[in-house]
Amino acid sequence: MILGRVVGRLWAARQAAGLTGRKLLLVRPETATGDVSPRLIVAVDGLAAGPGDRVLVAHGSRVRDLTVGADVADKDIIVGIVDDSALERSSS
Amino acid sequence: MILGRVVGRLWAARQAAGLTGRKLLLVRPETATGDVSPRLIVAVDGLAAGPGDRVLVAHGSRVRDLTVGADVADKDIIVGIVDDSALERSSS
Amino acid sequence: MILGRVVGRLWAARQAAGLTGRKLLLVRPETATGDVSPRLIVAVDGLAAGPGDRVLVAHGSRVRDLTVGADVADKDIIVGIVDDSALERSSS
Amino acid sequence: MILGRVVGRLWAARQAAGLTGRKLLLVRPETATGDVSPRLIVAVDGLAAGPGDRVLVAHGSRVRDLTVGADVADKDIIVGIVDDSALERSSS
Amino acid sequence: MILGRVVGRLWAARQAAGLTGRKLLLVRPETATGDVSPRLIVAVDGLAAGPGDRVLVAHGSRVRDLTVGADVADKDIIVGIVDDSALERSSS
């Protein structure tokens, strides 16, 4: 999984049937030093996440089946929302 | 999924049977700041996308099965077309 | 597999059912020169690893099935803990 | 899929049974600006490609099954050969 | 597949059952110019490779099934050993 920040949302004008009605969020991965990466991931949300939220994005066919459903045409899925206070960094 | 721009098209002179008749587009991933990445992806199109379009590219065997068909010899698939006005970036 | 260091732990405020009760660790991959990468991976732990541990993280659906269980909504799994003395680098 | 250039060939002195008799080519991915990347991929060829050819390399278990066969111990497969004149870049 | 150099070996103090008795090697991918990458991969060896060997590392569940066995908790597998004289680079 990656840890990231929700930085936006998008809607498709035309889309595969497997994305109809799905909420798509823009996520920037977080680096080990707490910065956001320049990389952008579009993930399917099933947890009511929103802009500014720190989220966990998992990747995989079975992750999708277990969460948003086997008929979704994507396998980057938001599987957790993490409060900023619920992350402990060690110094090592 | 990644968000990207269609920057071209290609035709194969010789190809695996699983690509015959498939439309192949060149896509450059978009970064979090809205720039295009130097990376190039070749994706199978089933949505009538074309050069200049902003698209969603999903990756996966089942994504392919759900969209362009299980007999396609690739798993990078264009699953959405996104109008420029249909993307909201938040400031966080 | 990648070799990495556990640099922290996190808890999700809201999560997919497939992560309930799972221990999630932050891991930084190690480079060939022994440095840690700026990249951050969140992995499911089933070996009682903790901050500072050097770990092996494997990725895959079946790796998950063989270790933490098929109902876990992630496929980055801690599959080994490596003592610092149990790694031999050759000079070539 | 990636687009790349065949830059060489290799033979294994010892190999898994699933590679016996397979032709292995060295491929450098091409970037969006037409340069070759420093990255090197070894792909199984079933299309009689050779050094200098511009090729499409697809990745995946089922891609392999559809092309070179399910018993091949690799899933980076050359699935197309692209003439230099058969690629159109748009300016956007 | 990637081409790489074996640069070391490691033993896990604690490990998932699926790694018990498996030989784990450290591999650095080779770039197109023949340099080694800073990236480090840990691969399961079933070919009696050793430090200094140039190897092919394939990735995938079925690659593992075809080589070291379906019960191995990793899918980066050494599938070939390449003599330095058995690699031809073309100039294109």
PDB file of C-alpha atoms in Angstrom, chain B:
ATOM      1  CA  MET B   1      -5.155   4.401 -12.560  1.00  0.00           C
ATOM      2  CA  ILE B   2      -3.094   7.110 -14.054  1.00  0.00           C
ATOM      3  CA  LEU B   3      -4.296  10.299 -15.630  1.00  0.00           C
ATOM      4  CA  GLY B   4      -2.584  11.177 -18.893  1.00  0.00           C
ATOM      5  CA  ARG B   5      -2.672  12.909 -22.250  1.00  0.00           C
ATOM      6  CA  VAL B   6      -2.966  11.127 -25.567  1.00  0.00           C
ATOM      7  CA  VAL B   7       0.065  12.280 -27.568  1.00  0.00           C
ATOM      8  CA  GLY B   8      -0.085  10.033 -30.596  1.00  0.00           C
ATOM      9  CA  ARG B   9      -1.048   6.779 -32.189  1.00  0.00           C
ATOM     10  CA  LEU B  10       0.806   3.830 -33.627  1.00  0.00           C
ATOM     11  CA  TRP B  11       0.277   0.830 -35.855  1.00  0.00           C
ATOM     12  CA  ALA B  12       2.235  -2.390 -35.634  1.00  0.00           C
ATOM     13  CA  ALA B  13       3.659  -3.890 -38.805  1.00  0.00           C
ATOM     14  CA  ARG B  14       3.687  -7.303 -37.196  1.00  0.00           C
ATOM     15  CA  GLN B  15       1.822  -8.133 -34.019  1.00  0.00           C
ATOM     16  CA  ALA B  16       0.513 -10.850 -31.751  1.00  0.00           C
ATOM     17  CA  ALA B  17      -2.953 -12.104 -32.734  1.00  0.00           C
ATOM     18  CA  GLY B  18      -4.312 -10.549 -29.543  1.00  0.00           C
ATOM     19  CA  LEU B  19      -3.617  -7.024 -30.848  1.00  0.00           C
ATOM     20  CA  THR B  20      -5.130  -7.378 -34.321  1.00  0.00           C
ATOM     21  CA  GLY B  21      -7.596  -4.622 -35.039  1.00  0.00           C
ATOM     22  CA  ARG B  22      -6.969  -2.873 -31.741  1.00  0.00           C
ATOM     23  CA  LYS B  23      -6.418   0.882 -31.602  1.00  0.00           C
ATOM     24  CA  LEU B  24      -3.186   1.732 -29.825  1.00  0.00           C
ATOM     25  CA  LEU B  25      -2.585   5.185 -28.393  1.00  0.00           C
ATOM     26  CA  LEU B  26       0.509   6.827 -26.932  1.00  0.00           C
ATOM     27  CA  VAL B  27      -0.180   8.331 -23.507  1.00  0.00           C
ATOM     28  CA  ARG B  28       1.989  10.519 -21.283  1.00  0.00           C
ATOM     29  CA  PRO B  29       1.143  10.350 -17.580  1.00  0.00           C
ATOM     30  CA  GLU B  30       0.301  13.641 -15.915  1.00  0.00           C
ATOM     31  CA  THR B  31       2.074  14.658 -12.721  1.00  0.00           C
ATOM     32  CA  ALA B  32       0.480  16.182  -9.642  1.00  0.00           C
ATOM     33  CA  THR B  33       1.385  19.657 -10.864  1.00  0.00           C
ATOM     34  CA  GLY B  34      -0.342  19.143 -14.195  1.00  0.00           C
ATOM     35  CA  ASP B  35       2.794  18.597 -16.241  1.00  0.00           C
ATOM     36  CA  VAL B  36       3.263  15.590 -18.464  1.00  0.00           C
ATOM     37  CA  SER B  37       5.811  12.999 -17.461  1.00  0.00           C
ATOM     38  CA  PRO B  38       8.625  11.960 -19.811  1.00  0.00           C
ATOM     39  CA  ARG B  39       7.327   8.401 -19.539  1.00  0.00           C
ATOM     40  CA  LEU B  40       5.377   6.910 -22.421  1.00  0.00           C
ATOM     41  CA  ILE B  41       2.638   4.296 -22.158  1.00  0.00           C
ATOM     42  CA  VAL B  42       0.976   2.497 -25.048  1.00  0.00           C
ATOM     43  CA  ALA B  43      -2.656   1.761 -24.196  1.00  0.00           C
ATOM     44  CA  VAL B  44      -5.491  -0.043 -25.925  1.00  0.00           C
ATOM     45  CA  ASP B  45      -8.434   2.240 -26.602  1.00  0.00           C
ATOM     46  CA  GLY B  46     -12.059   1.182 -26.536  1.00  0.00           C
ATOM     47  CA  LEU B  47     -13.593   4.622 -25.963  1.00  0.00           C
ATOM     48  CA  ALA B  48     -12.769   6.423 -29.217  1.00  0.00           C
ATOM     49  CA  ALA B  49     -10.189   8.656 -27.559  1.00  0.00           C
ATOM     50  CA  GLY B  50      -7.850  10.690 -29.713  1.00  0.00           C
ATOM     51  CA  PRO B  51      -4.793  12.951 -29.629  1.00  0.00           C
ATOM     52  CA  GLY B  52      -5.077  15.711 -27.056  1.00  0.00           C
ATOM     53  CA  ASP B  53      -7.639  13.903 -24.945  1.00  0.00           C
ATOM     54  CA  ARG B  54      -7.064  13.622 -21.225  1.00  0.00           C
ATOM     55  CA  VAL B  55      -7.614   9.995 -20.339  1.00  0.00           C
ATOM     56  CA  LEU B  56      -7.655   7.512 -17.493  1.00  0.00           C
ATOM     57  CA  VAL B  57      -5.492   4.445 -18.060  1.00  0.00           C
ATOM     58  CA  ALA B  58      -6.117   1.439 -15.841  1.00  0.00           C
ATOM     59  CA  HIS B  59      -3.869  -1.586 -15.675  1.00  0.00           C
ATOM     60  CA  GLY B  60      -4.865  -5.181 -15.071  1.00  0.00           C
ATOM     61  CA  SER B  61      -6.063  -8.436 -16.535  1.00  0.00           C
ATOM     62  CA  ARG B  62      -9.569  -8.095 -15.238  1.00  0.00           C
ATOM     63  CA  VAL B  63      -9.761  -4.447 -16.232  1.00  0.00           C
ATOM     64  CA  ARG B  64      -9.082  -5.676 -19.761  1.00  0.00           C
ATOM     65  CA  ASP B  65     -11.684  -8.441 -19.500  1.00  0.00           C
ATOM     66  CA  LEU B  66     -14.292  -5.926 -18.333  1.00  0.00           C
ATOM     67  CA  THR B  67     -13.544  -3.468 -21.119  1.00  0.00           C
ATOM     68  CA  VAL B  68     -11.859  -4.489 -24.388  1.00  0.00           C
ATOM     69  CA  GLY B  69     -12.084  -8.276 -23.989  1.00  0.00           C
ATOM     70  CA  ALA B  70     -10.149 -11.175 -22.494  1.00  0.00           C
ATOM     71  CA  ASP B  71      -8.360 -12.014 -25.743  1.00  0.00           C
ATOM     72  CA  VAL B  72      -6.433  -8.727 -25.933  1.00  0.00           C
ATOM     73  CA  ALA B  73      -2.674  -9.138 -25.478  1.00  0.00           C
ATOM     74  CA  ASP B  74      -2.205  -6.097 -23.284  1.00  0.00           C
ATOM     75  CA  LYS B  75      -3.468  -4.847 -19.951  1.00  0.00           C
ATOM     76  CA  ASP B  76      -3.036  -1.057 -20.134  1.00  0.00           C
ATOM     77  CA  ILE B  77      -6.511   0.097 -21.076  1.00  0.00           C
ATOM     78  CA  ILE B  78      -8.092   3.519 -21.595  1.00  0.00           C
ATOM     79  CA  VAL B  79     -11.101   3.431 -19.287  1.00  0.00           C
ATOM     80  CA  GLY B  80     -12.161   7.086 -19.219  1.00  0.00           C
ATOM     81  CA  ILE B  81     -11.987  10.419 -21.011  1.00  0.00           C
ATOM     82  CA  VAL B  82     -11.879  13.447 -18.735  1.00  0.00           C
ATOM     83  CA  ASP B  83     -12.922  16.943 -19.804  1.00  0.00           C
ATOM     84  CA  ASP B  84     -10.513  19.576 -18.537  1.00  0.00           C
ATOM     85  CA  SER B  85     -13.331  21.245 -16.650  1.00  0.00           C
ATOM     86  CA  ALA B  86     -14.208  18.043 -14.801  1.00  0.00           C
ATOM     87  CA  LEU B  87     -11.188  17.937 -12.562  1.00  0.00           C
ATOM     88  CA  GLU B  88     -11.051  19.749  -9.247  1.00  0.00           C
ATOM     89  CA  ARG B  89      -7.751  20.254  -7.509  1.00  0.00           C
ATOM     90  CA  SER B  90      -7.801  21.155  -3.859  1.00  0.00           C
ATOM     91  CA  SER B  91      -5.129  23.305  -2.312  1.00  0.00           C
ATOM     92  CA  SER B  92      -4.079  20.965   0.498  1.00  0.00           C
TER      93      SER B  92
END
